[in-house]
Short mmCIF file of C-alpha atoms and ligand atoms in Angstrom, two decimals:
data_model
loop_
_atom_site.label_atom_id
_atom_site.label_comp_id
_atom_site.label_asym_id
_atom_site.label_seq_id
_atom_site.Cartn_x
_atom_site.Cartn_y
_atom_site.Cartn_z
CA MET X 1 -0.06 -0.01 0.03
CA PHE X 2 1.16 3.22 -0.68
CA VAL X 3 -0.86 5.80 1.40
CA GLY X 4 1.55 8.42 3.22
CA VAL X 5 4.41 7.04 0.75
CA GLY X 6 3.62 8.98 -1.99
CA ALA X 7 4.83 9.25 -6.04
CA SER X 8 8.59 8.89 -5.22
CA ARG X 9 8.20 5.08 -3.77
CA VAL X 10 5.52 4.33 -6.72
CA ARG X 11 9.06 5.07 -9.06
CA ASP X 12 11.02 3.21 -6.68
CA LEU X 13 8.78 0.33 -6.33
CA PHE X 14 8.54 -0.08 -10.07
CA GLU X 15 12.26 0.91 -10.56
CA GLN X 16 12.99 -2.43 -8.60
CA GLY X 17 10.36 -5.11 -10.21
CA ARG X 18 12.16 -3.69 -13.96
CA LYS X 19 15.96 -4.42 -11.98
CA ASN X 20 14.07 -7.88 -10.83
CA ALA X 21 12.47 -9.14 -13.76
CA PRO X 22 10.91 -11.43 -14.28
CA CYS X 23 8.82 -10.92 -11.36
CA ILE X 24 5.30 -9.73 -9.89
CA ILE X 25 4.53 -6.62 -8.48
CA PHE X 26 1.10 -6.95 -6.31
CA ILE X 27 -0.73 -4.12 -4.85
CA ASP X 28 -3.32 -4.82 -2.01
CA GLU X 29 -6.27 -2.44 -1.43
CA LEU X 30 -6.19 -1.03 -4.70
CA ASP X 31 -8.59 1.41 -3.63
CA ALA X 32 -6.71 3.23 -1.18
CA VAL X 33 -5.10 5.02 -3.91
CA GLY X 34 -6.86 4.27 -7.11
CA ARG X 35 -10.29 6.18 -6.50
CA SER X 36 -12.13 7.80 -8.92
CA ARG X 37 -9.72 11.45 -9.06
CA GLY X 38 -11.89 14.64 -8.33
CA ALA X 39 -14.24 12.76 -5.74
CA GLY X 40 -12.95 14.94 -2.92
CA TYR X 41 -13.12 12.01 -0.35
CA GLY X 42 -11.32 13.38 2.49
CA GLY X 43 -8.14 14.19 3.47
CA GLY X 44 -4.90 13.45 1.83
CA HIS X 45 -6.17 14.34 -1.36
CA ASP X 46 -3.63 15.60 -3.54
CA GLU X 47 -1.13 13.23 -2.50
CA ARG X 48 -3.47 10.51 -3.44
CA GLU X 49 -3.86 11.70 -6.72
CA GLN X 50 -0.12 12.51 -7.17
CA THR X 51 0.19 8.72 -6.34
CA LEU X 52 -2.69 7.79 -8.43
CA ASN X 53 -0.89 9.34 -11.79
CA GLN X 54 2.64 8.22 -10.95
CA MET X 55 1.23 4.68 -10.85
CA LEU X 56 -0.87 5.18 -14.13
CA VAL X 57 2.49 6.87 -15.90
CA GLU X 58 4.69 3.71 -14.44
CA MET X 59 2.19 0.86 -15.83
CA ASP X 60 2.11 2.99 -19.50
CA GLY X 61 6.05 2.96 -19.19
CA PHE X 62 6.22 -1.04 -19.36
CA ASP X 63 6.38 -2.47 -22.81
CA THR X 64 5.18 -5.84 -23.11
CA THR X 65 8.72 -7.19 -23.50
CA GLU X 66 9.47 -6.61 -19.74
CA ALA X 67 8.71 -9.52 -17.79
CA VAL X 68 6.88 -7.75 -15.00
CA ILE X 69 3.11 -8.33 -14.42
CA ILE X 70 1.34 -5.86 -12.10
CA MET X 71 -1.52 -7.33 -9.79
CA ALA X 72 -3.90 -5.68 -7.45
CA ALA X 73 -7.04 -6.60 -5.33
CA THR X 74 -9.40 -4.57 -4.06
CA ASN X 75 -13.27 -4.84 -2.36
CA ARG X 76 -14.09 -1.70 -3.63
CA PRO X 77 -13.62 -2.19 -7.93
CA ASP X 78 -16.91 0.57 -8.00
CA VAL X 79 -14.76 3.26 -7.18
CA LEU X 80 -11.61 2.65 -8.86
CA ASP X 81 -10.50 5.37 -11.48
CA PRO X 82 -11.74 4.43 -15.00
CA ALA X 83 -8.30 4.88 -16.03
CA LEU X 84 -6.82 2.28 -13.97
CA LEU X 85 -8.56 -0.18 -16.16
CA ARG X 86 -7.50 0.92 -19.20
CA PRO X 87 -5.99 -1.64 -22.03
CA GLY X 88 -2.56 -2.08 -20.97
CA ARG X 89 -3.24 -1.12 -17.21
CA PHE X 90 -5.30 -3.28 -15.17
CA ASP X 91 -7.12 -4.45 -17.73
CA ARG X 92 -8.29 -7.80 -16.65
CA GLN X 93 -10.65 -8.42 -13.81
CA VAL X 94 -10.71 -11.67 -11.86
CA ILE X 95 -14.01 -11.84 -9.75
CA ILE X 96 -13.17 -13.95 -6.45
CA ASP X 97 -16.85 -14.63 -5.08
CA LEU X 98 -17.46 -15.60 -1.62
CA PRO X 99 -15.92 -19.23 -1.06
CA ASP X 100 -19.19 -21.67 -1.19
CA VAL X 101 -19.19 -24.38 1.59
CA ALA X 102 -16.33 -26.66 0.42
CA GLY X 103 -14.16 -23.56 0.10
CA ARG X 104 -15.18 -22.19 3.76
CA GLU X 105 -14.48 -25.66 5.19
CA GLY X 106 -11.02 -25.54 3.30
CA ILE X 107 -10.53 -22.06 4.46
CA LEU X 108 -11.01 -23.21 7.74
CA LYS X 109 -8.68 -25.69 7.87
CA ILE X 110 -5.56 -23.50 6.76
CA HIS X 111 -6.36 -21.44 9.85
CA ALA X 112 -6.69 -24.20 12.32
CA ARG X 113 -3.36 -25.19 11.65
CA LYS X 114 -1.93 -22.49 13.82
CA VAL X 115 -4.23 -23.55 16.68
CA LYS X 116 -4.90 -26.32 18.90
CA LEU X 117 -8.04 -27.97 17.74
CA ASP X 118 -10.20 -30.76 19.61
CA VAL X 119 -10.12 -33.92 17.27
CA ALA X 120 -13.85 -33.79 17.60
CA ALA X 121 -14.43 -30.39 16.16
CA GLU X 122 -16.41 -30.65 13.40
CA LEU X 123 -15.14 -27.77 10.82
CA SER X 124 -17.40 -28.98 8.08
CA ASN X 125 -20.40 -28.29 10.49
CA ILE X 126 -18.82 -24.65 11.30
CA ALA X 127 -18.91 -24.44 6.91
CA ARG X 128 -22.03 -25.01 6.61
CA GLY X 129 -23.21 -22.32 9.27
CA THR X 130 -21.59 -20.01 7.88
CA PRO X 131 -22.92 -18.94 4.07
CA GLY X 132 -22.13 -15.64 2.92
CA PHE X 133 -18.54 -15.41 5.28
CA SER X 134 -15.38 -14.19 3.68
CA GLY X 135 -12.11 -15.69 4.11
CA ALA X 136 -11.31 -12.85 6.56
CA ASP X 137 -14.19 -13.63 8.28
CA LEU X 138 -13.23 -17.10 8.66
CA ALA X 139 -9.87 -16.23 9.89
CA ASN X 140 -11.50 -14.05 12.62
CA LEU X 141 -13.62 -17.21 13.27
CA ILE X 142 -10.95 -19.59 14.34
CA ASN X 143 -8.96 -15.84 15.59
CA GLU X 144 -12.12 -15.39 18.18
CA ALA X 145 -12.56 -19.30 18.87
CA ALA X 146 -8.65 -19.05 20.22
CA LEU X 147 -9.12 -15.95 22.47
CA LEU X 148 -12.14 -17.51 24.06
CA THR X 149 -10.36 -20.78 24.82
CA GLY X 150 -7.99 -18.97 26.61
CA ARG X 151 -10.38 -16.99 28.58
CA ARG X 152 -11.68 -20.13 29.87
CA ASN X 153 -8.46 -21.22 30.67
CA LYS X 154 -8.46 -23.94 28.50
CA LEU X 155 -5.52 -25.56 25.79
CA ILE X 156 -7.54 -26.59 23.10
CA ILE X 157 -10.67 -25.05 21.08
CA SER X 158 -14.07 -27.45 20.91
CA MET X 159 -16.76 -27.15 19.46
CA SER X 160 -18.38 -24.96 21.99
CA GLU X 161 -15.90 -22.42 21.64
CA LEU X 162 -16.33 -22.37 17.35
CA GLU X 163 -19.85 -21.87 17.79
CA GLU X 164 -19.62 -19.26 19.93
CA ALA X 165 -16.84 -17.49 18.00
CA LYS X 166 -19.11 -17.96 14.68
CA ASP X 167 -22.33 -16.52 16.48
CA LYS X 168 -20.26 -13.51 17.51
CA VAL X 169 -18.55 -13.05 14.05
CA MET X 170 -22.24 -13.26 13.10
CA MET X 171 -24.06 -11.23 14.93
CA GLY X 172 -21.82 -9.96 17.62
CA PRO X 173 -21.29 -10.75 21.09
CA GLU X 174 -23.85 -11.64 23.63
CA ARG X 175 -25.45 -8.67 25.63
CA ARG X 176 -26.29 -11.25 28.43
CA SER X 177 -26.25 -7.86 30.63
CA MET X 178 -28.74 -6.21 28.35
CA ILE X 179 -32.11 -5.41 30.30
CA ILE X 180 -34.80 -6.62 28.96
CA SER X 181 -38.59 -6.68 30.33
CA GLU X 182 -40.02 -9.96 31.11
CA SER X 183 -42.41 -9.44 28.47
CA GLU X 184 -39.88 -8.70 25.78
CA LYS X 185 -38.22 -11.99 26.86
CA LYS X 186 -41.69 -13.78 26.42
CA ASN X 187 -42.30 -12.29 23.14
CA THR X 188 -38.66 -13.52 21.96
CA ALA X 189 -39.32 -17.34 23.24
CA PHE X 190 -42.73 -17.36 21.42
CA HIS X 191 -41.10 -15.75 17.90
CA GLU X 192 -37.94 -17.86 18.07
CA ALA X 193 -40.26 -20.80 18.93
CA GLY X 194 -42.59 -20.39 16.10
CA HIS X 195 -39.67 -20.38 13.95
CA ALA X 196 -37.76 -23.32 15.33
CA LEU X 197 -41.18 -25.16 15.55
CA VAL X 198 -41.79 -24.23 11.82
CA SER X 199 -38.38 -25.38 10.57
CA LEU X 200 -38.87 -28.91 12.30
CA LEU X 201 -42.32 -29.65 11.05
CA THR X 202 -41.44 -28.57 7.49
CA PRO X 203 -40.06 -31.12 5.48
CA GLN X 204 -37.84 -28.97 3.40
CA ALA X 205 -37.11 -26.61 5.88
CA ASP X 206 -33.58 -25.94 6.03
CA PHE X 207 -32.12 -28.15 9.07
CA LEU X 208 -32.54 -26.43 12.11
CA HIS X 209 -29.65 -25.74 14.25
CA LYS X 210 -30.18 -23.97 16.99
CA VAL X 211 -32.34 -21.56 18.75
CA SER X 212 -31.24 -18.67 21.19
CA ILE X 213 -33.27 -15.66 23.41
CA ILE X 214 -30.15 -14.18 24.68
CA PRO X 215 -29.66 -10.97 23.12
CA ARG X 216 -26.69 -10.61 20.48
CA GLY X 217 -25.58 -7.45 18.65
CA ARG X 218 -29.13 -5.97 17.80
CA ALA X 219 -31.26 -8.84 17.85
CA LEU X 220 -33.20 -9.90 21.16
CA GLY X 221 -32.97 -13.81 20.08
CA LEU X 222 -32.18 -15.76 16.77
CA THR X 223 -32.86 -19.22 15.28
CA GLN X 224 -30.37 -20.42 13.26
CA SER X 225 -30.48 -23.31 10.65
CA LEU X 226 -28.01 -24.87 7.99
CA PRO X 227 -28.68 -24.43 4.92
CA ASP X 228 -28.55 -28.21 2.94
CA ASP X 229 -25.16 -28.26 1.11
CA GLY X 230 -24.55 -24.02 0.31
CA SER X 231 -25.71 -25.07 -3.31
CA HIS X 232 -27.23 -21.87 -4.65
CA THR X 233 -30.26 -23.73 -6.01
CA MET X 234 -33.43 -24.17 -4.58
CA SER X 235 -36.97 -25.62 -5.71
CA LYS X 236 -40.22 -23.43 -5.68
CA ASN X 237 -40.95 -25.86 -2.53
CA GLU X 238 -37.98 -25.60 -0.72
CA LEU X 239 -38.43 -21.40 -1.12
CA GLU X 240 -41.76 -22.08 -0.12
CA ALA X 241 -40.59 -23.71 2.85
CA ARG X 242 -38.25 -20.79 3.74
CA LEU X 243 -41.25 -18.51 3.42
CA ARG X 244 -43.00 -20.39 5.86
CA VAL X 245 -40.13 -20.43 8.56
CA LEU X 246 -39.88 -16.59 8.03
CA MET X 247 -43.74 -16.04 8.43
CA ALA X 248 -43.63 -18.06 11.55
CA GLY X 249 -42.39 -15.56 14.08
CA ARG X 250 -44.76 -13.21 13.72
CA VAL X 251 -47.62 -16.15 13.60
CA ALA X 252 -46.57 -16.99 16.81
CA GLU X 253 -46.34 -14.14 18.60
CA GLU X 254 -50.07 -13.22 17.47
CA ILE X 255 -51.24 -16.78 18.49
CA PHE X 256 -49.94 -16.52 22.16
CA ILE X 257 -49.60 -12.80 22.38
CA GLY X 258 -52.29 -11.23 20.59
CA ASP X 259 -50.28 -8.72 19.60
CA TYR X 260 -47.61 -7.67 17.56
CA SER X 261 -44.01 -6.71 18.14
CA ASN X 262 -41.71 -4.84 15.14
CA GLY X 263 -39.42 -7.25 15.83
CA ALA X 264 -40.14 -9.70 12.66
CA ALA X 265 -39.34 -6.51 10.51
CA ASN X 266 -36.29 -8.76 9.02
CA ASP X 267 -38.20 -11.82 8.65
CA ILE X 268 -40.67 -9.78 6.45
CA GLU X 269 -38.20 -7.79 4.52
CA ARG X 270 -36.64 -10.85 3.76
CA ALA X 271 -39.89 -13.09 3.13
CA THR X 272 -40.98 -10.34 0.65
CA ARG X 273 -37.78 -10.17 -1.46
CA ILE X 274 -37.78 -13.83 -1.78
CA ALA X 275 -41.38 -13.96 -2.85
CA ARG X 276 -40.30 -11.13 -5.52
CA ALA X 277 -38.26 -12.71 -7.06
CA MET X 278 -40.34 -16.00 -7.59
CA VAL X 279 -42.52 -14.13 -9.70
CA CYS X 280 -39.66 -11.78 -11.52
CA GLU X 281 -36.85 -13.36 -11.83
CA TRP X 282 -37.85 -17.89 -11.21
CA GLY X 283 -41.23 -17.65 -13.44
CA MET X 284 -42.39 -19.60 -10.22
CA SER X 285 -46.13 -17.67 -10.10
CA SER X 286 -48.86 -17.86 -12.56
CA LEU X 287 -47.43 -14.70 -14.68
CA GLY X 288 -45.48 -17.80 -15.90
CA PRO X 289 -41.51 -18.25 -16.88
CA VAL X 290 -41.08 -14.41 -17.44
CA ALA X 291 -38.75 -12.53 -16.37
CA TYR X 292 -39.91 -9.35 -15.27
CA GLY X 293 -37.48 -5.74 -14.75
CA GLN X 294 -34.30 -6.41 -16.62
CA LYS X 295 -31.11 -6.10 -14.75
CA GLU X 296 -28.38 -4.18 -15.88
CA GLU X 297 -25.39 -6.44 -15.01
CA PRO X 298 -23.01 -4.27 -13.17
CA ILE X 299 -19.39 -4.90 -14.68
CA PHE X 300 -17.67 -4.92 -11.64
CA ILE X 301 -19.16 -6.24 -8.58
CA GLY X 302 -19.87 -3.68 -5.96
CA LYS X 303 -21.87 -1.59 -7.79
CA GLU X 304 -25.44 -1.51 -7.45
CA ILE X 305 -27.81 -3.25 -9.51
CA ALA X 306 -29.79 -1.28 -11.66
CA ARG X 307 -33.48 -2.59 -12.89
CA HIS X 308 -35.25 -1.17 -15.63
CA LYS X 309 -39.12 -1.31 -15.80
CA ASP X 310 -39.94 -3.44 -18.62
CA TYR X 311 -43.39 -4.07 -18.35
CA SER X 312 -46.87 -2.09 -18.63
CA GLU X 313 -48.70 -0.77 -15.08
CA GLU X 314 -51.22 -3.53 -15.27
CA LYS X 315 -48.43 -5.77 -15.19
CA ALA X 316 -46.81 -4.33 -12.45
CA ARG X 317 -50.45 -4.53 -10.61
CA SER X 318 -50.61 -8.45 -11.32
CA ILE X 319 -46.89 -8.96 -10.13
CA ASP X 320 -47.71 -6.98 -6.77
CA ASP X 321 -50.76 -9.19 -6.53
CA GLU X 322 -48.69 -12.26 -7.06
CA VAL X 323 -46.28 -11.20 -4.33
CA ASP X 324 -48.83 -11.08 -2.18
CA LYS X 325 -50.79 -14.21 -2.72
CA ILE X 326 -47.35 -16.12 -1.94
CA ILE X 327 -46.86 -14.27 1.08
CA LEU X 328 -50.27 -14.68 2.25
CA SER X 329 -50.68 -18.03 1.48
CA ALA X 330 -47.41 -18.71 3.42
CA TYR X 331 -48.98 -16.96 6.32
CA ALA X 332 -52.21 -19.07 6.26
CA ASP X 333 -50.73 -22.25 6.13
CA VAL X 334 -48.50 -21.42 9.23
CA LYS X 335 -51.45 -19.89 11.10
CA LYS X 336 -53.21 -23.47 10.74
CA LEU X 337 -49.85 -25.52 11.24
CA LEU X 338 -48.92 -23.13 14.60
CA THR X 339 -52.76 -23.28 15.44
CA ARG X 340 -52.78 -27.25 15.61
CA GLU X 341 -49.49 -27.20 17.01
CA LYS X 342 -49.95 -24.39 20.09
CA ASN X 343 -49.19 -26.86 22.79
CA ARG X 344 -45.65 -27.91 21.19
CA LEU X 345 -45.14 -24.29 20.80
CA LYS X 346 -46.09 -23.34 24.25
CA ARG X 347 -43.88 -25.75 25.63
CA LEU X 348 -40.65 -25.55 23.50
CA ALA X 349 -41.62 -21.26 24.73
CA GLU X 350 -41.38 -22.18 28.06
CA ALA X 351 -38.59 -24.35 27.57
CA LEU X 352 -36.56 -21.36 25.76
CA LEU X 353 -37.26 -19.30 28.82
CA GLU X 354 -35.80 -21.54 31.05
CA LYS X 355 -32.92 -22.73 29.23
CA GLU X 356 -32.20 -19.80 26.85
CA VAL X 357 -30.48 -21.42 24.35
CA MET X 358 -31.34 -25.21 22.78
CA ASN X 359 -29.88 -27.01 19.97
CA SER X 360 -32.01 -29.49 17.30
CA HIS X 361 -31.67 -32.41 19.31
CA GLU X 362 -32.31 -31.11 22.46
CA ILE X 363 -35.56 -29.63 20.81
CA GLY X 364 -36.73 -32.49 19.08
CA THR X 365 -36.66 -34.93 22.28
CA LEU X 366 -38.48 -32.16 24.24
CA LEU X 367 -41.00 -32.40 21.48
CA GLY X 368 -41.11 -35.58 20.43
CA ILE X 369 -39.90 -34.80 16.62
CA LYS X 370 -37.37 -36.88 14.96
CA ILE X 371 -34.40 -34.92 13.58
CA LYS X 372 -33.50 -38.11 11.55
CA GLU X 373 -37.19 -37.98 10.05
CA GLN X 374 -37.01 -34.72 8.91
CA GLU X 375 -33.11 -35.13 6.88
CA ASP X 376 -35.05 -38.28 5.42
CA LEU X 377 -38.11 -36.16 4.40
CA ARG X 378 -36.19 -33.64 2.93
CA LYS X 379 -34.05 -35.94 0.77
CA THR X 380 -36.94 -37.48 -0.81
CA ALA X 381 -39.04 -34.82 -1.17
CA SER X 382 -36.65 -32.67 -2.95
CA PRO X 383 -35.77 -34.45 -6.54
CA PHE X 384 -34.71 -31.62 -8.28
CA LYS X 385 -33.38 -28.13 -7.89
CA SER X 386 -34.05 -24.79 -9.66
CA THR X 387 -31.60 -22.29 -10.68
CA VAL X 388 -31.07 -19.50 -8.38
CA PRO X 389 -27.97 -16.91 -9.37
CA ALA X 390 -25.75 -16.98 -6.91
CA GLU X 391 -25.87 -13.30 -6.01
CA GLU X 392 -29.33 -12.90 -5.55
CA SER X 393 -29.70 -16.35 -3.65
CA PRO X 394 -32.06 -16.65 -0.62
CA ALA X 395 -29.23 -19.23 0.77
CA ALA X 396 -27.56 -16.01 2.64
CA PRO X 397 -27.07 -16.62 6.09
CA VAL X 398 -29.90 -18.28 7.79
CA THR X 399 -29.82 -15.84 11.03
CA GLU X 400 -33.45 -14.64 11.89
CA LYS X 401 -33.57 -11.46 14.13
CA ILE X 402 -36.13 -10.82 16.41
ZN1 ZN T 501 -37.88 -13.81 13.48
#
């Protein structure tokens, strides 16, 4: 990085590169010097521009016979100065996606080499529960687990520290000291019990992992599930199952508390996004397999995906109707299910109030639901997978906030 080093250091760097050819010059965090000129970001503006200009000059100075390759990395390709990306400069872009489940397990293994890990620790399980995590997040997770192990005066990191570290990285630290009123706690318990129970009773829902009503970050409680296999494809049935699980928190509150809290905002937002994609992108409504609202594909990641409306006002109304229909039908199904399962729901909420955290097996035992059955049911019930683009996949981290 060149920040605070200036144009002369750039000259030196490229000079050295020429002397040591063949070689690769690698610049990390390119956006630190490579932001669009004249955009007026913060201080040190002039110096940064000079550094950038020097870099452009140096890159133009290379000819193809010089065996020097210049590579750079950035998380913000969208803010780079266009001059950097012209032919002969950084003219090839390789987009590195967030790691998939196998990638996450591999990354965890690499970072786990530096620490002492319990032989029983299942990194594959942690990998499944961390969709959307970057390599840096996963490194942080192992680091947090090591710190936690030290604080507990233990020498070997076990699954419990890994789990705790995962939650901390994902949701922020536990806030056991946060003062919550009894009624808020009760509300949270019923809300999360709703998510958990519907998830267990819906064959095609993601596997339930655990439920907690300990406040964490900004959330009062959470229900975590482990998405199937990290694949970015989901069938209509699976999406509908996910909608039902999302609706379940609100429905449980409604049945038992007789009132709504604003805690379901995140659930509602996510459900609406899924339903809209089902109608507009994945052809999963009565409007048929037509895409509405063409996306203008961004050249680089990081830029907002712009959509332009390519349908009539009349069609817009039909789309809205279809989205409503999908959500309201999931809502009605869940209401029927949870009304029928009122006793189990109450038992689970009461157990949560007492224990605060329960995993799927504890819940299964309490309610007499065999977890294994859910797995088997799921396998047989999902003979195909539809294609859902990775970026838009609703298979994002399944962490319910209340
Ligand atoms: Zn919720």
